[in-house]
């Protein structure tokens, strides 16, 4: 259950972060390549191309990373070592 929850949390955070990065990259693209702003072309390019791509890549990456981290934490459970003076 922990793995599924962390994968979903990674998905949500990845989508938001990826969309934000996508918008930033889209705005940089517009400035770098002097994209035409005729009839809102520049805005459509950013919000219909860069933002969805960023959200898709960020969501997949976030879900994968968080899911793998949760799986490895579950897989590599380290037992607590007992000190010589402790009973156990």
Tab-separated table of C-alpha atoms in Angstrom:
chain	number	residue	atom	x	y	z
A	1	UNK	CA	0.000	0.000	0.000
A	2	UNK	CA	2.894	2.303	0.815
A	3	UNK	CA	4.391	1.738	-2.647
A	4	UNK	CA	1.118	2.605	-4.403
A	5	UNK	CA	0.599	5.716	-2.277
A	6	UNK	CA	4.106	7.006	-2.894
A	7	UNK	CA	3.819	6.282	-6.618
A	8	UNK	CA	0.577	8.297	-6.767
A	9	UNK	CA	2.140	11.128	-4.755
A	10	UNK	CA	5.113	11.111	-7.128
A	11	UNK	CA	2.745	11.204	-10.086
A	12	UNK	CA	0.889	14.246	-8.781
A	13	UNK	CA	4.030	16.130	-7.796
A	14	UNK	CA	5.726	15.172	-11.057
A	15	UNK	CA	2.810	16.427	-13.145
A	16	UNK	CA	2.762	19.785	-11.369
A	17	UNK	CA	6.529	20.180	-11.460
A	18	UNK	CA	6.803	18.985	-15.055
A	19	UNK	CA	4.084	21.354	-16.228
A	20	UNK	CA	5.844	24.235	-14.514
A	21	UNK	CA	9.167	23.343	-16.113
A	22	UNK	CA	7.396	22.906	-19.465
A	23	UNK	CA	5.940	26.406	-19.259
A	24	UNK	CA	9.368	27.805	-18.427
A	25	UNK	CA	10.984	25.976	-21.322
A	26	UNK	CA	8.213	27.113	-23.654
A	27	UNK	CA	8.688	30.736	-22.672
A	28	UNK	CA	12.437	30.381	-23.165
A	29	UNK	CA	11.807	28.821	-26.596
A	30	UNK	CA	9.620	31.756	-27.615
A	31	UNK	CA	12.257	34.283	-26.584
A	32	UNK	CA	15.182	32.383	-28.098
A	33	UNK	CA	13.620	31.684	-31.477
A	34	UNK	CA	11.490	34.849	-31.745
A	35	UNK	CA	8.255	32.915	-32.228
A	36	UNK	CA	5.434	34.888	-33.823
A	37	UNK	CA	2.741	36.103	-31.461
A	38	UNK	CA	0.201	36.573	-34.243
A	39	UNK	CA	-3.268	35.575	-32.972
A	40	UNK	CA	-1.838	33.993	-29.825
A	41	UNK	CA	0.410	31.500	-31.584
A	42	UNK	CA	3.146	31.811	-28.952
A	43	UNK	CA	0.727	31.167	-26.091
A	44	UNK	CA	-0.821	28.191	-27.833
A	45	UNK	CA	2.633	26.771	-28.486
A	46	UNK	CA	3.512	26.971	-24.797
A	47	UNK	CA	0.223	25.763	-23.320
A	48	UNK	CA	-0.661	23.100	-25.895
A	49	UNK	CA	2.813	21.713	-26.588
A	50	UNK	CA	5.401	22.408	-23.900
A	51	UNK	CA	3.151	22.243	-20.830
A	52	UNK	CA	1.531	18.864	-21.660
A	53	UNK	CA	4.887	17.340	-22.641
A	54	UNK	CA	6.449	18.571	-19.407
A	55	UNK	CA	3.518	17.246	-17.380
A	56	UNK	CA	3.702	13.849	-19.089
A	57	UNK	CA	7.441	13.445	-18.615
A	58	UNK	CA	7.339	14.813	-15.067
A	59	UNK	CA	4.429	12.574	-14.059
A	60	UNK	CA	6.027	9.416	-15.401
A	61	UNK	CA	9.383	10.312	-13.899
A	62	UNK	CA	7.941	11.239	-10.503
A	63	UNK	CA	5.803	8.101	-10.239
A	64	UNK	CA	8.713	5.910	-11.294
A	65	UNK	CA	11.220	7.481	-8.916
A	66	UNK	CA	8.906	7.529	-5.908
A	67	UNK	CA	7.661	4.001	-6.624
A	68	UNK	CA	11.194	2.650	-6.953
A	69	UNK	CA	12.276	4.411	-3.763
A	70	UNK	CA	9.326	2.936	-1.846
A	71	UNK	CA	9.946	-0.522	-3.303
A	72	UNK	CA	13.634	-0.460	-2.388
A	73	UNK	CA	12.833	0.752	1.123
A	74	UNK	CA	10.442	-2.171	1.485
A	75	UNK	CA	12.928	-4.592	-0.074
A	76	UNK	CA	15.977	-3.544	1.944
A	77	UNK	CA	14.574	-3.488	5.437
A	78	UNK	CA	17.581	-3.385	7.709
A	79	UNK	CA	17.184	-5.160	11.004
A	80	UNK	CA	18.111	-3.213	14.108
A	81	UNK	CA	21.375	-4.406	15.571
A	82	UNK	CA	21.353	-5.220	19.251
A	83	UNK	CA	24.101	-3.807	21.400
A	84	UNK	CA	25.983	-6.302	23.626
A	85	UNK	CA	24.429	-4.897	26.803
A	86	UNK	CA	20.863	-5.214	25.464
A	87	UNK	CA	18.773	-8.313	25.824
A	88	UNK	CA	16.924	-9.513	22.865
